């Protein structure tokens, strides 16, 4: 069902799904118009620079969602364990247990990477940095936290690709469950133990 579009922001969700499903090159104005309910004139009224501006608007919306729901709690939350658990829960919901394409990741590996390089890099750097800060607050040293943070983001992105390739959401869920074990401290102080919890 096409949503009523009264202003530019109303079209963002529909645009995002078109680009997820068809990619940047494959998202024709006909497909975009069908998804948004907007004619060519209205599309260019809201987005004078065409598809590039549409994707930039979608990426800005994605960045804001992750900032509010993932990055900020990881950076600023008083309970690092709770923030990490919330990150995994929110990520699983956002990517619909691996059924939803990561648009930023898709753009990163396509020939459109340079066109949106700043937004793509910002998405991944912000995620890794925010998770690292939460892991440091758990008691891990900065180097260990950095490596673990990069591994976690890599695992989530890889799980999205593999679960979609196999058409098996259980693959994504297993990756999230394994990360819960790797990232959790469960009330123990890592420095007191001398090492991080082992992966399950």
mmCIF file of C-alpha atoms in Angstrom:
data_model
loop_
_atom_site.group_PDB
_atom_site.id
_atom_site.type_symbol
_atom_site.label_atom_id
_atom_site.label_comp_id
_atom_site.label_asym_id
_atom_site.label_seq_id
_atom_site.Cartn_x
_atom_site.Cartn_y
_atom_site.Cartn_z
ATOM 1 C CA UNK A 1 0.000 0.000 0.000
ATOM 2 C CA UNK A 2 1.452 3.363 -1.057
ATOM 3 C CA UNK A 3 1.795 5.862 1.766
ATOM 4 C CA UNK A 4 0.353 9.365 1.396
ATOM 5 C CA UNK A 5 3.214 11.716 0.581
ATOM 6 C CA UNK A 6 2.636 15.309 1.627
ATOM 7 C CA UNK A 7 6.246 16.323 2.144
ATOM 8 C CA UNK A 8 9.737 15.093 1.396
ATOM 9 C CA UNK A 9 10.160 13.160 4.644
ATOM 10 C CA UNK A 10 7.044 11.094 3.912
ATOM 11 C CA UNK A 11 8.781 9.481 0.933
ATOM 12 C CA UNK A 12 11.941 8.348 2.726
ATOM 13 C CA UNK A 13 10.749 4.959 4.004
ATOM 14 C CA UNK A 14 9.382 3.962 0.593
ATOM 15 C CA UNK A 15 12.519 5.158 -1.156
ATOM 16 C CA UNK A 16 14.692 3.136 1.204
ATOM 17 C CA UNK A 17 12.861 -0.084 0.381
ATOM 18 C CA UNK A 18 13.082 0.556 -3.370
ATOM 19 C CA UNK A 19 16.847 1.032 -3.157
ATOM 20 C CA UNK A 20 17.210 -2.016 -0.896
ATOM 21 C CA UNK A 21 15.257 -4.178 -3.329
ATOM 22 C CA UNK A 22 16.605 -2.889 -6.634
ATOM 23 C CA UNK A 23 19.913 -1.180 -5.858
ATOM 24 C CA UNK A 24 20.894 2.288 -6.977
ATOM 25 C CA UNK A 25 21.149 1.508 -10.679
ATOM 26 C CA UNK A 26 18.063 -0.694 -10.782
ATOM 27 C CA UNK A 27 15.782 1.763 -8.980
ATOM 28 C CA UNK A 28 14.145 3.446 -11.965
ATOM 29 C CA UNK A 29 11.964 6.522 -11.611
ATOM 30 C CA UNK A 30 9.020 4.320 -12.597
ATOM 31 C CA UNK A 31 9.674 1.981 -9.653
ATOM 32 C CA UNK A 32 10.278 4.911 -7.329
ATOM 33 C CA UNK A 33 7.099 6.622 -8.471
ATOM 34 C CA UNK A 34 5.075 3.448 -7.967
ATOM 35 C CA UNK A 35 6.445 2.952 -4.454
ATOM 36 C CA UNK A 36 5.991 6.557 -3.356
ATOM 37 C CA UNK A 37 2.863 7.433 -5.320
ATOM 38 C CA UNK A 38 4.666 10.464 -6.740
ATOM 39 C CA UNK A 39 4.934 11.488 -10.357
ATOM 40 C CA UNK A 40 8.207 12.526 -11.951
ATOM 41 C CA UNK A 41 7.464 16.218 -11.384
ATOM 42 C CA UNK A 42 6.761 15.733 -7.698
ATOM 43 C CA UNK A 43 9.863 13.578 -7.248
ATOM 44 C CA UNK A 44 12.067 16.288 -8.713
ATOM 45 C CA UNK A 45 10.252 18.892 -6.649
ATOM 46 C CA UNK A 46 11.225 17.071 -3.449
ATOM 47 C CA UNK A 47 14.599 15.834 -4.779
ATOM 48 C CA UNK A 48 15.923 18.262 -7.421
ATOM 49 C CA UNK A 49 19.160 16.290 -7.853
ATOM 50 C CA UNK A 50 17.335 13.051 -8.584
ATOM 51 C CA UNK A 51 18.295 9.615 -7.323
ATOM 52 C CA UNK A 52 21.568 10.733 -5.762
ATOM 53 C CA UNK A 53 19.721 13.160 -3.503
ATOM 54 C CA UNK A 54 17.118 10.514 -2.710
ATOM 55 C CA UNK A 55 19.795 8.086 -1.528
ATOM 56 C CA UNK A 56 21.519 10.817 0.466
ATOM 57 C CA UNK A 57 18.215 11.551 2.211
ATOM 58 C CA UNK A 58 17.705 7.864 2.965
ATOM 59 C CA UNK A 59 21.256 7.537 4.318
ATOM 60 C CA UNK A 60 20.727 10.559 6.555
ATOM 61 C CA UNK A 61 17.567 8.943 7.927
ATOM 62 C CA UNK A 62 19.400 5.664 8.535
ATOM 63 C CA UNK A 63 22.236 7.511 10.256
ATOM 64 C CA UNK A 64 19.782 9.277 12.559
ATOM 65 C CA UNK A 65 18.010 6.024 13.464
ATOM 66 C CA UNK A 66 21.285 4.311 14.333
ATOM 67 C CA UNK A 67 22.484 7.361 16.256
ATOM 68 C CA UNK A 68 19.351 7.387 18.403
ATOM 69 C CA UNK A 69 18.849 3.635 18.786
ATOM 70 C CA UNK A 70 22.378 2.205 18.719
ATOM 71 C CA UNK A 71 25.323 4.624 18.800
ATOM 72 C CA UNK A 72 24.202 7.047 21.487
ATOM 73 C CA UNK A 73 23.190 4.337 24.005
ATOM 74 C CA UNK A 74 26.505 2.547 23.395
ATOM 75 C CA UNK A 75 28.524 5.724 23.874
ATOM 76 C CA UNK A 76 26.596 7.301 26.721
ATOM 77 C CA UNK A 77 24.692 4.551 28.527
ATOM 78 C CA UNK A 78 25.553 4.106 32.182
ATOM 79 C CA UNK A 79 25.109 0.324 31.881
ATOM 80 C CA UNK A 80 27.408 -0.917 29.123
ATOM 81 C CA UNK A 81 26.022 -4.466 29.219
ATOM 82 C CA UNK A 82 22.471 -3.194 28.813
ATOM 83 C CA UNK A 83 23.515 -0.940 25.935
ATOM 84 C CA UNK A 84 25.203 -3.831 24.112
ATOM 85 C CA UNK A 85 22.192 -6.090 24.646
ATOM 86 C CA UNK A 86 19.937 -3.309 23.335
ATOM 87 C CA UNK A 87 22.212 -2.901 20.292
ATOM 88 C CA UNK A 88 21.809 -6.572 19.407
ATOM 89 C CA UNK A 89 18.047 -6.481 19.986
ATOM 90 C CA UNK A 90 17.527 -3.292 17.980
ATOM 91 C CA UNK A 91 19.807 -4.505 15.194
ATOM 92 C CA UNK A 92 17.911 -7.784 14.913
ATOM 93 C CA UNK A 93 14.624 -5.904 14.700
ATOM 94 C CA UNK A 94 15.944 -3.351 12.229
ATOM 95 C CA UNK A 95 17.311 -5.972 9.847
ATOM 96 C CA UNK A 96 14.246 -8.162 10.421
ATOM 97 C CA UNK A 97 16.383 -11.088 11.515
ATOM 98 C CA UNK A 98 18.440 -10.932 8.327
ATOM 99 C CA UNK A 99 15.508 -10.546 5.946
ATOM 100 C CA UNK A 100 16.246 -6.871 5.301
ATOM 101 C CA UNK A 101 19.157 -5.700 3.178
ATOM 102 C CA UNK A 102 21.654 -3.368 4.798
ATOM 103 C CA UNK A 103 21.445 -0.534 2.277
ATOM 104 C CA UNK A 104 24.683 1.051 3.512
ATOM 105 C CA UNK A 105 26.509 -2.235 3.129
ATOM 106 C CA UNK A 106 25.018 -2.803 -0.324
ATOM 107 C CA UNK A 107 26.145 0.652 -1.450
ATOM 108 C CA UNK A 108 29.597 0.022 0.009
ATOM 109 C CA UNK A 109 30.245 -2.961 -2.272
ATOM 110 C CA UNK A 110 28.562 -1.552 -5.372
ATOM 111 C CA UNK A 111 30.037 0.805 -7.946
ATOM 112 C CA UNK A 112 28.218 3.610 -6.128
ATOM 113 C CA UNK A 113 30.614 3.408 -3.183
ATOM 114 C CA UNK A 114 32.551 6.560 -4.090
ATOM 115 C CA UNK A 115 29.350 8.533 -4.651
ATOM 116 C CA UNK A 116 28.278 8.040 -1.029
ATOM 117 C CA UNK A 117 31.690 7.374 0.522
ATOM 118 C CA UNK A 118 31.378 9.823 3.415
ATOM 119 C CA UNK A 119 28.024 8.512 4.607
ATOM 120 C CA UNK A 120 29.093 4.886 4.183
ATOM 121 C CA UNK A 121 32.321 5.355 6.107
ATOM 122 C CA UNK A 122 30.559 7.367 8.797
ATOM 123 C CA UNK A 123 28.003 4.595 9.368
ATOM 124 C CA UNK A 124 30.600 1.913 9.991
ATOM 125 C CA UNK A 125 33.088 4.083 11.888
ATOM 126 C CA UNK A 126 30.368 5.390 14.198
ATOM 127 C CA UNK A 127 29.154 1.861 14.941
ATOM 128 C CA UNK A 128 32.622 0.480 15.641
ATOM 129 C CA UNK A 129 33.611 3.504 17.757
ATOM 130 C CA UNK A 130 30.405 3.443 19.801
ATOM 131 C CA UNK A 131 30.613 -0.287 20.495
ATOM 132 C CA UNK A 132 34.286 0.040 21.413
ATOM 133 C CA UNK A 133 33.445 2.688 24.004
ATOM 134 C CA UNK A 134 30.870 0.386 25.628
ATOM 135 C CA UNK A 135 33.316 -2.520 25.662
ATOM 136 C CA UNK A 136 35.962 -0.330 27.317
ATOM 137 C CA UNK A 137 33.433 0.608 30.008
ATOM 138 C CA UNK A 138 32.977 -3.109 30.619
ATOM 139 C CA UNK A 139 36.647 -3.261 31.569
ATOM 140 C CA UNK A 140 38.330 -4.344 28.353
ATOM 141 C CA UNK A 141 41.488 -2.603 27.199
ATOM 142 C CA UNK A 142 41.116 -0.281 24.218
ATOM 143 C CA UNK A 143 42.922 -2.500 21.698
ATOM 144 C CA UNK A 144 40.932 -5.604 22.610
ATOM 145 C CA UNK A 145 37.707 -3.582 22.558
ATOM 146 C CA UNK A 146 38.521 -2.217 19.096
ATOM 147 C CA UNK A 147 39.156 -5.637 17.604
ATOM 148 C CA UNK A 148 36.067 -7.116 19.214
ATOM 149 C CA UNK A 149 33.952 -4.199 18.031
ATOM 150 C CA UNK A 150 35.144 -4.587 14.442
ATOM 151 C CA UNK A 151 34.518 -8.340 14.612
ATOM 152 C CA UNK A 152 30.983 -7.776 15.910
ATOM 153 C CA UNK A 153 30.005 -5.369 13.140
ATOM 154 C CA UNK A 154 31.609 -7.703 10.606
ATOM 155 C CA UNK A 155 29.639 -10.656 12.012
ATOM 156 C CA UNK A 156 26.337 -8.781 11.789
ATOM 157 C CA UNK A 157 26.952 -7.624 8.222
ATOM 158 C CA UNK A 158 28.127 -11.058 7.129
ATOM 159 C CA UNK A 159 25.139 -12.711 8.775
ATOM 160 C CA UNK A 160 22.770 -10.467 6.806
ATOM 161 C CA UNK A 161 24.392 -11.514 3.534
ATOM 162 C CA UNK A 162 24.549 -15.228 4.352
ATOM 163 C CA UNK A 163 21.043 -15.462 5.780
ATOM 164 C CA UNK A 164 19.637 -13.804 2.661
ATOM 165 C CA UNK A 165 21.763 -15.918 0.336
ATOM 166 C CA UNK A 166 20.535 -19.099 2.026
ATOM 167 C CA UNK A 167 17.034 -17.716 2.627
ATOM 168 C CA UNK A 168 17.435 -18.826 6.237
ATOM 169 C CA UNK A 169 16.819 -16.234 9.004
ATOM 170 C CA UNK A 170 18.143 -18.739 11.546
ATOM 171 C CA UNK A 171 21.663 -17.992 10.277
ATOM 172 C CA UNK A 172 21.291 -14.358 11.309
ATOM 173 C CA UNK A 173 19.809 -15.263 14.671
ATOM 174 C CA UNK A 174 22.658 -17.658 15.440
ATOM 175 C CA UNK A 175 25.153 -14.887 14.727
ATOM 176 C CA UNK A 176 23.320 -12.520 17.085
ATOM 177 C CA UNK A 177 23.165 -15.212 19.796
ATOM 178 C CA UNK A 178 26.890 -15.921 19.441
ATOM 179 C CA UNK A 179 27.637 -12.209 19.753
ATOM 180 C CA UNK A 180 25.611 -12.065 22.959
ATOM 181 C CA UNK A 181 27.991 -14.616 24.418
ATOM 182 C CA UNK A 182 31.135 -12.910 23.131
ATOM 183 C CA UNK A 183 30.148 -9.383 24.162
ATOM 184 C CA UNK A 184 28.496 -10.090 27.510
ATOM 185 C CA UNK A 185 30.312 -9.689 30.804
ATOM 186 C CA UNK A 186 27.414 -10.788 33.001
ATOM 187 C CA UNK A 187 28.518 -8.772 35.996
ATOM 188 C CA UNK A 188 32.114 -10.025 36.067
ATOM 189 C CA UNK A 189 35.027 -7.605 35.932
ATOM 190 C CA UNK A 190 37.263 -8.557 33.037
ATOM 191 C CA UNK A 191 40.418 -7.003 34.466
ATOM 192 C CA UNK A 192 39.939 -8.992 37.676
ATOM 193 C CA UNK A 193 39.663 -12.212 35.668
ATOM 194 C CA UNK A 194 42.650 -11.335 33.533
ATOM 195 C CA UNK A 195 40.976 -12.211 30.259
ATOM 196 C CA UNK A 196 37.764 -11.774 28.329
ATOM 197 C CA UNK A 197 35.061 -14.418 28.337
ATOM 198 C CA UNK A 198 35.654 -17.064 25.712
ATOM 199 C CA UNK A 199 33.343 -17.408 22.741
ATOM 200 C CA UNK A 200 30.659 -20.049 23.214
#
